[in-house]
mmCIF file of C-alpha atoms and ligand atoms in Angstrom:
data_model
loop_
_atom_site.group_PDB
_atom_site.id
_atom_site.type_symbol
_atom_site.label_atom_id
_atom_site.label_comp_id
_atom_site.label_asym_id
_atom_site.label_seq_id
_atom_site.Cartn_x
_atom_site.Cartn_y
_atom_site.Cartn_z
ATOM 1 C CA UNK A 581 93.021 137.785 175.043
ATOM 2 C CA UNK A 582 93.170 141.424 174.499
ATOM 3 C CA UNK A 583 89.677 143.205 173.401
ATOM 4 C CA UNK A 584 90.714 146.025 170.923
ATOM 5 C CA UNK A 585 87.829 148.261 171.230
ATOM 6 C CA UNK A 586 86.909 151.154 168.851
ATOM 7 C CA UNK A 587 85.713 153.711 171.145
ATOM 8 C CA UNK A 588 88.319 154.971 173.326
ATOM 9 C CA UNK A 589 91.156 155.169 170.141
ATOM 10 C CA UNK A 590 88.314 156.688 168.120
ATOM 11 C CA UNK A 591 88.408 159.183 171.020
ATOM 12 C CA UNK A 592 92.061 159.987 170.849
ATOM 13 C CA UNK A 593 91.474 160.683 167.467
ATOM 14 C CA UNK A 594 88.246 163.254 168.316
ATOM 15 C CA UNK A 595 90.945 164.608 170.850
ATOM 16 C CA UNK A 596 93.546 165.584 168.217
ATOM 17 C CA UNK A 597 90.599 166.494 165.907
ATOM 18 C CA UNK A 598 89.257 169.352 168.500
ATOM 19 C CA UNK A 599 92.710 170.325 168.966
ATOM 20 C CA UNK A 600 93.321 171.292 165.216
ATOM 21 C CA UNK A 601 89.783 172.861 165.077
ATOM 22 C CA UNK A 602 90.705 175.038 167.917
ATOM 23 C CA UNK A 603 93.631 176.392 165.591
ATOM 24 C CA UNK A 604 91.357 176.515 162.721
ATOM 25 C CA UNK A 605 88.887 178.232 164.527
ATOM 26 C CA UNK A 606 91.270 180.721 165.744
ATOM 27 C CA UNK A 607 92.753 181.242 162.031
ATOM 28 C CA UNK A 608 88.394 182.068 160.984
ATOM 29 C CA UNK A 609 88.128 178.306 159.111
ATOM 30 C CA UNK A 610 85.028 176.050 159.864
ATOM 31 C CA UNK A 611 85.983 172.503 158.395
ATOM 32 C CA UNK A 612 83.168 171.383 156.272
ATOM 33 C CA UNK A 613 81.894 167.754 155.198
ATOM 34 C CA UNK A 614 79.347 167.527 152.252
ATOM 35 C CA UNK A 615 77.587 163.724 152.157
ATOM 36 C CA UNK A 616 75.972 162.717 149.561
ATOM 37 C CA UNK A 617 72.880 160.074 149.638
ATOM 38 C CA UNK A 618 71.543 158.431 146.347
ATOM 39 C CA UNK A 619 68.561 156.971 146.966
ATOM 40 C CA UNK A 620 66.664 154.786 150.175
ATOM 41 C CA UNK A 621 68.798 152.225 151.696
ATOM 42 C CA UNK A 622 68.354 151.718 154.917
ATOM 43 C CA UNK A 623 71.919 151.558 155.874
ATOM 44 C CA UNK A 624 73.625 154.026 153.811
ATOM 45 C CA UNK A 625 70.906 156.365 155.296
ATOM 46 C CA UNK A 626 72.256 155.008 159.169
ATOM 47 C CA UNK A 627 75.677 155.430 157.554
ATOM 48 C CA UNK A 628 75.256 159.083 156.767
ATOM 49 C CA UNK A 629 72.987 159.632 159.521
ATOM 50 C CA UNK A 630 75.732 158.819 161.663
ATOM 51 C CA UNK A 631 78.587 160.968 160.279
ATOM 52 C CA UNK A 632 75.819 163.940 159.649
ATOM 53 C CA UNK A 633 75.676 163.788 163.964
ATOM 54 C CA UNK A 634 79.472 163.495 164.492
ATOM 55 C CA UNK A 635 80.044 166.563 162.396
ATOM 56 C CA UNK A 636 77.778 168.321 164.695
ATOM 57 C CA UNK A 637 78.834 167.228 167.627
ATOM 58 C CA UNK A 638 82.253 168.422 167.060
ATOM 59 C CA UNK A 639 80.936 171.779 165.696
ATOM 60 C CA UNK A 640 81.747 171.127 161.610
ATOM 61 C CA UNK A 641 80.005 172.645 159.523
ATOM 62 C CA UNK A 642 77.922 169.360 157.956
ATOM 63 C CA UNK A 643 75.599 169.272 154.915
ATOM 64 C CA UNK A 644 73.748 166.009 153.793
ATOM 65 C CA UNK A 645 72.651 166.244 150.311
ATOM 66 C CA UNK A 646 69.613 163.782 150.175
ATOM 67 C CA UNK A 647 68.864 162.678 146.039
ATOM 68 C CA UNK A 648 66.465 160.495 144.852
ATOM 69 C CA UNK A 649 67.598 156.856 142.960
ATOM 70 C CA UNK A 650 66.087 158.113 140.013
ATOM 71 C CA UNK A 651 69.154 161.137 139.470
ATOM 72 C CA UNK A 652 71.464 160.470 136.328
ATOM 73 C CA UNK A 653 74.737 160.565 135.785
ATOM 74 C CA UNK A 654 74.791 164.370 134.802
ATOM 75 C CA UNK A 655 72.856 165.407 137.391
ATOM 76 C CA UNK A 656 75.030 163.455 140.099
ATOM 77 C CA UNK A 657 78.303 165.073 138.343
ATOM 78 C CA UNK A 658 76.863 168.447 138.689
ATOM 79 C CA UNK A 659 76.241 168.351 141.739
ATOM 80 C CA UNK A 660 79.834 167.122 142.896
ATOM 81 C CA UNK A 661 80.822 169.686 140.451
ATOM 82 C CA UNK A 662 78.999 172.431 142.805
ATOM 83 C CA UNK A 663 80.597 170.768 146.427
ATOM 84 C CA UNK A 664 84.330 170.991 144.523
ATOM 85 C CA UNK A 665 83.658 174.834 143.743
ATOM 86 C CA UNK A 666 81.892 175.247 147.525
ATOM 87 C CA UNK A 667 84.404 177.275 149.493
ATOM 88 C CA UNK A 668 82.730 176.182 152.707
ATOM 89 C CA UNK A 669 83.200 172.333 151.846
ATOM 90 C CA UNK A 670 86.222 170.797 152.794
ATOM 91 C CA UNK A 671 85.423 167.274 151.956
ATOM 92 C CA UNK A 672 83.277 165.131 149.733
ATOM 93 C CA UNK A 673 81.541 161.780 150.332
ATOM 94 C CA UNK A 674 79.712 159.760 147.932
ATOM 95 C CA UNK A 675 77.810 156.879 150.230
ATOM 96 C CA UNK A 676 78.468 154.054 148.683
ATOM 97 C CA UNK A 677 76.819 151.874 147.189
ATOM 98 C CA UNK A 678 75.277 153.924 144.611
ATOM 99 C CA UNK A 679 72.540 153.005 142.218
ATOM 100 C CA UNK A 680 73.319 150.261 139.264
ATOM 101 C CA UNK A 681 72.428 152.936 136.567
ATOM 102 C CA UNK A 682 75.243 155.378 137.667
ATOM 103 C CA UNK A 683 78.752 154.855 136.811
ATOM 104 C CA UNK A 684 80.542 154.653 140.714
ATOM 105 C CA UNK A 685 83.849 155.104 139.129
ATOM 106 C CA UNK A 686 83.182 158.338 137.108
ATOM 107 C CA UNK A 687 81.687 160.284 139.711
ATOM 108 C CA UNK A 688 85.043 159.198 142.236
ATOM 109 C CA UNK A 689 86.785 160.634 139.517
ATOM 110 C CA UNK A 690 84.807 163.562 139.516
ATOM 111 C CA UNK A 691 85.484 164.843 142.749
ATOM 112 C CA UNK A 692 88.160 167.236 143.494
ATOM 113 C CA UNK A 693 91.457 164.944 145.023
ATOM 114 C CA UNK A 694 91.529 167.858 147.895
ATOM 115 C CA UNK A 695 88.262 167.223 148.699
ATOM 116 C CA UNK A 696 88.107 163.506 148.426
ATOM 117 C CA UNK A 697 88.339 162.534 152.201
ATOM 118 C CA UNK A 698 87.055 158.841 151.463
ATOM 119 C CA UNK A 699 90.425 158.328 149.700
ATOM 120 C CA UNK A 700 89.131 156.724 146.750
ATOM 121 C CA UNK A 701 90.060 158.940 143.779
ATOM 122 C CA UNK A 702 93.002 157.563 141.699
ATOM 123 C CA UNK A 703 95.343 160.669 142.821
ATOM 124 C CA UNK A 704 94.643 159.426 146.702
ATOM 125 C CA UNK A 705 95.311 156.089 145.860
ATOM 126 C CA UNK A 706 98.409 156.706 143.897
ATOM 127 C CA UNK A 707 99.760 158.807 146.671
ATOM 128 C CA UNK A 708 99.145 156.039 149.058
ATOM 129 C CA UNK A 709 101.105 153.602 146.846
ATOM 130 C CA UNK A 710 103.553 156.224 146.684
ATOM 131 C CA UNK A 711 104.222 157.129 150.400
ATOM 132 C CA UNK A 712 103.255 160.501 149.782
ATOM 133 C CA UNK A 713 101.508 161.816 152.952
ATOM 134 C CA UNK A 714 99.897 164.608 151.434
ATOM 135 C CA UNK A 715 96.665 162.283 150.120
ATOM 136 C CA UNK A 716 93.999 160.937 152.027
ATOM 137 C CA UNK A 717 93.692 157.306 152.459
ATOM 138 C CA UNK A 718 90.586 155.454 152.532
ATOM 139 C CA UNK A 719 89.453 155.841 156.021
ATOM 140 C CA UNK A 720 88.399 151.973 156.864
ATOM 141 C CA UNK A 721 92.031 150.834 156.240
ATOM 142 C CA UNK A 722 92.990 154.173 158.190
ATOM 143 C CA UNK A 723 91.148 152.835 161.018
ATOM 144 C CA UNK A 724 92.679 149.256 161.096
ATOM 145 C CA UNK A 725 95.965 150.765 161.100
ATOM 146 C CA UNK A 726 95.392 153.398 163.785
ATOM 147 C CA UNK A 727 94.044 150.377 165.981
ATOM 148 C CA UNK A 728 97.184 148.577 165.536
ATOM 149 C CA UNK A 729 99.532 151.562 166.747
ATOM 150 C CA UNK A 730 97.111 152.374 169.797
ATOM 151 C CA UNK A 731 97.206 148.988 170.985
ATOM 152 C CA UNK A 732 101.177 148.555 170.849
ATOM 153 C CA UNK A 733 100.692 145.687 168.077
ATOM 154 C CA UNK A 734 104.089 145.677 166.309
ATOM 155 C CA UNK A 735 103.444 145.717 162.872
ATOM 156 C CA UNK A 736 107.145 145.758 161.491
ATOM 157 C CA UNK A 737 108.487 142.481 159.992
ATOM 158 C CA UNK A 738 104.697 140.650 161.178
ATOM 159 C CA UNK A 739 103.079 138.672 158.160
ATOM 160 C CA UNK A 740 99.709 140.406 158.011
ATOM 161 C CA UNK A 741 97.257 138.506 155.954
ATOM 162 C CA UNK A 742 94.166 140.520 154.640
ATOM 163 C CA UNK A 743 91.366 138.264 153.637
ATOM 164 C CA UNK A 744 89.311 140.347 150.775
ATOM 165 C CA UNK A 745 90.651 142.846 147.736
ATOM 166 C CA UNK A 746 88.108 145.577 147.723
ATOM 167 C CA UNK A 747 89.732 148.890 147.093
ATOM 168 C CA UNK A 748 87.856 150.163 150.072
ATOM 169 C CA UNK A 749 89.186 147.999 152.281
ATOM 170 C CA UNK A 750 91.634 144.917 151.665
ATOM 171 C CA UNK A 751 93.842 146.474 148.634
ATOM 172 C CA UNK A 752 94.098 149.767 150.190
ATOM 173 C CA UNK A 753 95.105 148.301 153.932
ATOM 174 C CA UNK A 754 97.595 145.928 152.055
ATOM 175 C CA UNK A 755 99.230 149.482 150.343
ATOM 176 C CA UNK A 756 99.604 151.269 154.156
ATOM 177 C CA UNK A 757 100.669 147.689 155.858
ATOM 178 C CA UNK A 758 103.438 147.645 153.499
ATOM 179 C CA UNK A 759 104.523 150.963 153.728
ATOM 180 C CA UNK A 760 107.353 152.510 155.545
ATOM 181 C CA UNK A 761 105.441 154.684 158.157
ATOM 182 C CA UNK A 762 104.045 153.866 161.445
ATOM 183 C CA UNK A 763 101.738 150.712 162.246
ATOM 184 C CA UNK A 764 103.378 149.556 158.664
ATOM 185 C CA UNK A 765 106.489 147.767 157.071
ATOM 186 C CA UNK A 766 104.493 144.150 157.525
ATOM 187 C CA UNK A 767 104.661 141.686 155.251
ATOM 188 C CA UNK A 768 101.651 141.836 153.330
ATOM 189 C CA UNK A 769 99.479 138.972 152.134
ATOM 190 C CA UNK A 770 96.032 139.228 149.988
ATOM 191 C CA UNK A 771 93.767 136.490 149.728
ATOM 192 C CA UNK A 772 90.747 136.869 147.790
ATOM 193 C CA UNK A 773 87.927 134.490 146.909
ATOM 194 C CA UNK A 774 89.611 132.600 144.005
ATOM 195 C CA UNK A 775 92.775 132.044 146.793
ATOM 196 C CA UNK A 776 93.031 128.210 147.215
ATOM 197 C CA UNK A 777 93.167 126.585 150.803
ATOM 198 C CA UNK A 778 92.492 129.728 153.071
ATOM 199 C CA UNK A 779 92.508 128.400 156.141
ATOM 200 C CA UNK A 780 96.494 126.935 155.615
ATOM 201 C CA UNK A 781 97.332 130.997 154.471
ATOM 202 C CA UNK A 782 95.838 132.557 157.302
ATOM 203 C CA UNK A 783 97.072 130.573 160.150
ATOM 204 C CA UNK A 784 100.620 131.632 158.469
ATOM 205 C CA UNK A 785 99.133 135.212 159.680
ATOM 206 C CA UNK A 786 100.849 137.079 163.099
ATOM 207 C CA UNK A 787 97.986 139.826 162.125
ATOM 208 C CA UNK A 788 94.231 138.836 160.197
ATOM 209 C CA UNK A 789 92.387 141.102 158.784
ATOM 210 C CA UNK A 790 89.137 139.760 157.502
ATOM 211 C CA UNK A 791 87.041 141.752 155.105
ATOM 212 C CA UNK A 792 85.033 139.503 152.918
ATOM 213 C CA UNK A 793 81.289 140.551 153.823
ATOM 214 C CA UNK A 794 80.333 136.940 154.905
ATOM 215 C CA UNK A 795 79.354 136.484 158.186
ATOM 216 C CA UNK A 796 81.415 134.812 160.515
ATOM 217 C CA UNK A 797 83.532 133.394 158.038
ATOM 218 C CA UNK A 798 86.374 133.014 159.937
ATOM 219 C CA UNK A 799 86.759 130.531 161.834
ATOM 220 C CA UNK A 800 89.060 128.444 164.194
ATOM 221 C CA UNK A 801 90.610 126.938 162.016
ATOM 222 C CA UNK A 802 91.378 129.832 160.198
ATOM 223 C CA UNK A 803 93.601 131.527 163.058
ATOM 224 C CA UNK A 804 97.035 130.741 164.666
ATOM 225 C CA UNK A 805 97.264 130.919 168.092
ATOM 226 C CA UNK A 806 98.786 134.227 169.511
ATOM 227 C CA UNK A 807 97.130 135.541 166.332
ATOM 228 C CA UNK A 808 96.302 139.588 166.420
ATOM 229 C CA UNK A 809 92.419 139.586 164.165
ATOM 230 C CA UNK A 810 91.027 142.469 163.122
ATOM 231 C CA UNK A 811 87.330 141.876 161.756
ATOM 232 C CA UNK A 812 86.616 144.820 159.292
ATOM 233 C CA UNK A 813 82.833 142.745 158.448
ATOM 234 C CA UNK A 814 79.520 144.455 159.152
ATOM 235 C CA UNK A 815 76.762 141.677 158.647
ATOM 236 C CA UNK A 816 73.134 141.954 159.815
ATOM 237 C CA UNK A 817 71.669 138.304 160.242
ATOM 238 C CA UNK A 818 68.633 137.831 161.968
ATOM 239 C CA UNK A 819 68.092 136.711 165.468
ATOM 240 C CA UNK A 820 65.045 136.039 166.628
ATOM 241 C CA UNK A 821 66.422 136.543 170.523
ATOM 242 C CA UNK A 822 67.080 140.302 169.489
ATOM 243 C CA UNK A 823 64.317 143.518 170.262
ATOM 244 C CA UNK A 824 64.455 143.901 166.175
ATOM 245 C CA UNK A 825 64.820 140.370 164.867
ATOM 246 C CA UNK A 826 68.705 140.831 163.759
ATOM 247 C CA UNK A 827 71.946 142.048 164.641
ATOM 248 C CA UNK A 828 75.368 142.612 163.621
ATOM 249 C CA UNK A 829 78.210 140.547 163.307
ATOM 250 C CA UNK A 830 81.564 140.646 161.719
ATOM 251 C CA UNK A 831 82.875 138.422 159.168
ATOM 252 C CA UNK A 832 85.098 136.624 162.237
ATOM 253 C CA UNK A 833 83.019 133.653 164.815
ATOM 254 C CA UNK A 834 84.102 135.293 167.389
ATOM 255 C CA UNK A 835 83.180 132.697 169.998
ATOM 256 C CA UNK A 836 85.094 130.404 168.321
ATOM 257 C CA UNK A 837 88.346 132.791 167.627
ATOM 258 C CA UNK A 838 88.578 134.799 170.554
ATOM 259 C CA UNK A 839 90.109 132.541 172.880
ATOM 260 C CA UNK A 840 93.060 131.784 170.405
ATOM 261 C CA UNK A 841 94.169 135.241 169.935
ATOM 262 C CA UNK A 842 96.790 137.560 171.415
ATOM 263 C CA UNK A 843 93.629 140.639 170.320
ATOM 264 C CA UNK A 844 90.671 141.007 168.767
ATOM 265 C CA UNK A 845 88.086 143.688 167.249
ATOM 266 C CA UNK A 846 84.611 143.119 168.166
ATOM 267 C CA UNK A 847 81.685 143.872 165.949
ATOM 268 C CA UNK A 848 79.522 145.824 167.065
ATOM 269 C CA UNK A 849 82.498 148.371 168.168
ATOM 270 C CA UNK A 850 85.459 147.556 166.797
ATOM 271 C CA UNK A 851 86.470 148.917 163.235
ATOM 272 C CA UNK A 852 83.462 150.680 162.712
ATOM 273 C CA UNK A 853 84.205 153.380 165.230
ATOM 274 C CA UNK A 854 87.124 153.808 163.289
ATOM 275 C CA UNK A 855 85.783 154.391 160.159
ATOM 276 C CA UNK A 856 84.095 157.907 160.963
ATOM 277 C CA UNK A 857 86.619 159.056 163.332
ATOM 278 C CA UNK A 858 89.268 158.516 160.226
ATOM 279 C CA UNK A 859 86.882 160.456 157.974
ATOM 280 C CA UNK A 860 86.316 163.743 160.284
ATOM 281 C CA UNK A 861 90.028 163.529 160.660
ATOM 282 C CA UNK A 862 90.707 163.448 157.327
ATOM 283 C CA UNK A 863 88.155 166.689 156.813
ATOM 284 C CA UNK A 864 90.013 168.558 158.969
ATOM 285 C CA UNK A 865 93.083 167.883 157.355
ATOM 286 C CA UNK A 866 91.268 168.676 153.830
ATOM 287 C CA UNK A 867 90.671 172.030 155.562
ATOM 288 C CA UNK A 868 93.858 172.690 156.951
ATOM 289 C CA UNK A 869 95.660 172.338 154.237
ATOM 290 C CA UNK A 870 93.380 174.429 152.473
ATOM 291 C CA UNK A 871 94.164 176.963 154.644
ATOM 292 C CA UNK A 872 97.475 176.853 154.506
ATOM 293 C CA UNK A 873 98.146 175.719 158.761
HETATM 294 P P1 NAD B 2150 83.510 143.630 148.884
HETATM 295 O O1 NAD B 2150 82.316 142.786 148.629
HETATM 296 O O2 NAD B 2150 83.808 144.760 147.963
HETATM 297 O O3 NAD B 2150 84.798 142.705 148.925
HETATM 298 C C1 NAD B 2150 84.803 141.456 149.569
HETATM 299 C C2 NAD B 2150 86.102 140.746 149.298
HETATM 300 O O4 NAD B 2150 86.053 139.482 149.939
HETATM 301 C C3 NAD B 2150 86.361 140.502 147.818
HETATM 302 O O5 NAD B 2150 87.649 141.008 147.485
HETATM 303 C C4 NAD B 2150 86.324 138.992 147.660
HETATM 304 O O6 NAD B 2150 87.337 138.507 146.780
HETATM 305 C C5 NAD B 2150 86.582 138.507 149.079
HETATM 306 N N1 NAD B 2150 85.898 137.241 149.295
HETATM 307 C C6 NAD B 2150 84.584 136.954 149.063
HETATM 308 N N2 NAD B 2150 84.328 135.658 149.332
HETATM 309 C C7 NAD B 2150 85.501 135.117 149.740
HETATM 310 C C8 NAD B 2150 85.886 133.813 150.139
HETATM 311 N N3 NAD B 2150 85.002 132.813 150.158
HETATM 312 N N4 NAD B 2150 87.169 133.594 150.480
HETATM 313 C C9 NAD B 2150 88.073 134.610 150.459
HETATM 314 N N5 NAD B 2150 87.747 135.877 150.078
HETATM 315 C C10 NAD B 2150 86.493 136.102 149.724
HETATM 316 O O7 NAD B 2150 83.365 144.125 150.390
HETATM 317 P P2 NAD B 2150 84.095 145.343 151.169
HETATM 318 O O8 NAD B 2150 83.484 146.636 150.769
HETATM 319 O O9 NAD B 2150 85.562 145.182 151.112
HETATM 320 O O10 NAD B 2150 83.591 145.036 152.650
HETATM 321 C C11 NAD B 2150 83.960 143.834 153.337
HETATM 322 C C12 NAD B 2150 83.244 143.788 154.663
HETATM 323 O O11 NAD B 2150 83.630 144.899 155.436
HETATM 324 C C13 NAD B 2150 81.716 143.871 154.585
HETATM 325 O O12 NAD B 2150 81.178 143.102 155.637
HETATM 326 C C14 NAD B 2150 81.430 145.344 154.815
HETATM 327 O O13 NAD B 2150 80.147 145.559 155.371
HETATM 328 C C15 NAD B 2150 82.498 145.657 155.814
HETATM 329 N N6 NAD B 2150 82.897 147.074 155.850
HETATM 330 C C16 NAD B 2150 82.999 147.617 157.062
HETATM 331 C C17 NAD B 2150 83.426 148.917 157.196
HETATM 332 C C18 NAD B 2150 83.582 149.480 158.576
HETATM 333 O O14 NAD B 2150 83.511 150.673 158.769
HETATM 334 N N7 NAD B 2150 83.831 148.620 159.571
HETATM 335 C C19 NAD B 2150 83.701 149.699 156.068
HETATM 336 C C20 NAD B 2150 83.624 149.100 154.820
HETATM 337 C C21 NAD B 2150 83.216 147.765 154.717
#
């Protein structure tokens, strides 16, 4: 069994993403990332914490707009509204999840498609359906897919079966899986919570991705041997062994998967990694092509 780690392709990615700031430097262009907080919780803040330090460390130009839960609708919308009209901001990200009182959907819509490095508005996703490289896809998916071509998975002609039809994740990774470029033309499969007997459909799957948000859903039984299982899941469940009474897991047992498979993503360290490497990536893209490089 093959451990696909995060960290050292999330590297290769920093790699490329230093070389193209060194031409962008060169040219007078600082890439810039604008994140946007809504409120207190606790992991959104880690979330944004987290890409607020890697946009330092690799000398972008970061801003973390902090607003209480309280904002409405038209205050939110300005204030994307300012960040699309910001010369020195590249990209936009609204953490997710956002407040039940604001509408998630209109303020995606909102932001500028050139600016929308989290994929999500519906020019992004259309050029993803579309095979148009010029969009951004959602950076998660991004992720999966870069760890596939790193690790010399082939993905052509493989039956990948994604487990979960979130836009952020399992829809999204089902529209690049099934495209033409590289890490893609798979067979694609979504299964979703109302699909009936899981376990027979994913043990038809050469690649599983799981992204449900239950942990350790996956199970044995699930997987085919020689499987490749990517576990998109971040769950915190408590442990009373752990310093802080909990700790992460994916939505994949891995104790009881692992030694079936061909690879495997942890969790901690797998996907995640991913995720923000995908999104400074695509910031520096949003500013290159700004440019004009
Ligand atoms: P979501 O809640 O929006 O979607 C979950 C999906 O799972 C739904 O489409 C649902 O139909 C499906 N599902 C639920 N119960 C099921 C069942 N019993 N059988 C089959 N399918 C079922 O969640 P999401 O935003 O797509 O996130 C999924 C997981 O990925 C979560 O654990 C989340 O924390 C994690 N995540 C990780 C990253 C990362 O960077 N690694 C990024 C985004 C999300």
């Amino acid at each position: 069994m093959k451990l696909i780690k995060g960290d050292p392709i999330a590297e290769a990615v920093y790699a490329e993403c230093l070389a193209t700031f060194e031409t962008l430097k060169a040219a007078g262009r600082l890439p810039g990332l604008a994140v946007v907080l809504v409120g207190e919780d606790p992991a959104s803040k880690a979330y944004v914490g987290a890409k607020d330090r890697k946009c330092q460390e690799l000398g972008m130009y970061s801003r973390k707009i902090e607003k209480p839960a309280t904002i409405t609708q038209a205050e939110l919308l300005s204030e994307i509204d300012a960040l699309n009209a910001d010369p020195a901001i590249h990209g936009i990200l609204v953490q997710m999840p956002l407040p039940k009182h604001l509408d998630t959907d209109e303020v995606i819509r909102r932001i500028d498609p050139a600016k929308d490095v989290d994929g999500l508005h519906p020019v992004n996703l259309g050029k993803l359906a579309m095979d148009d490289p010029t969009g951004f896809a959602p950076c998660t998916p991004a992720g999966c897919q870069r760890m596939l071509v790193e690790s010399g998975i082939e993905t052509a002609g493989k039956h990948v079966v994604i487990v979960g039809r979130s836009l952020l994740v399992g829809k999204s990774l089902a529209l690049l899986m099934m495209g033409k470029g590289k890490g893609a033309n798979a067979t694609v499969t979504v299964a979703h919570s109302r699909t009936t007997d899981l376990p027979a459909l994913t043990r038809q799957a050469d690649i599983l991705v799981a992204a449900i948000g239950i942990p350790k859903f996956i199970g044995a039984d699930h997987v085919k041997e020689g499987a490749v299982v990517i576990d998109v899941g971040i769950n915190r469940i408590e442990d009373a062994t752990a310093k802080s009474g909990s700790r992460l897991v994916g939505d994949v047992d891995f104790e009881a998967v692992a030694s079936k498979c061909e690879a495997i993503t942890p969790v901690p360290g797998g996907v995640g990694k991913m995720t923000i490497a995908m999104l400074m990536a695509n910031t520096i893209r949003a500013c290159r092509m700004r440019a004009g490089i």
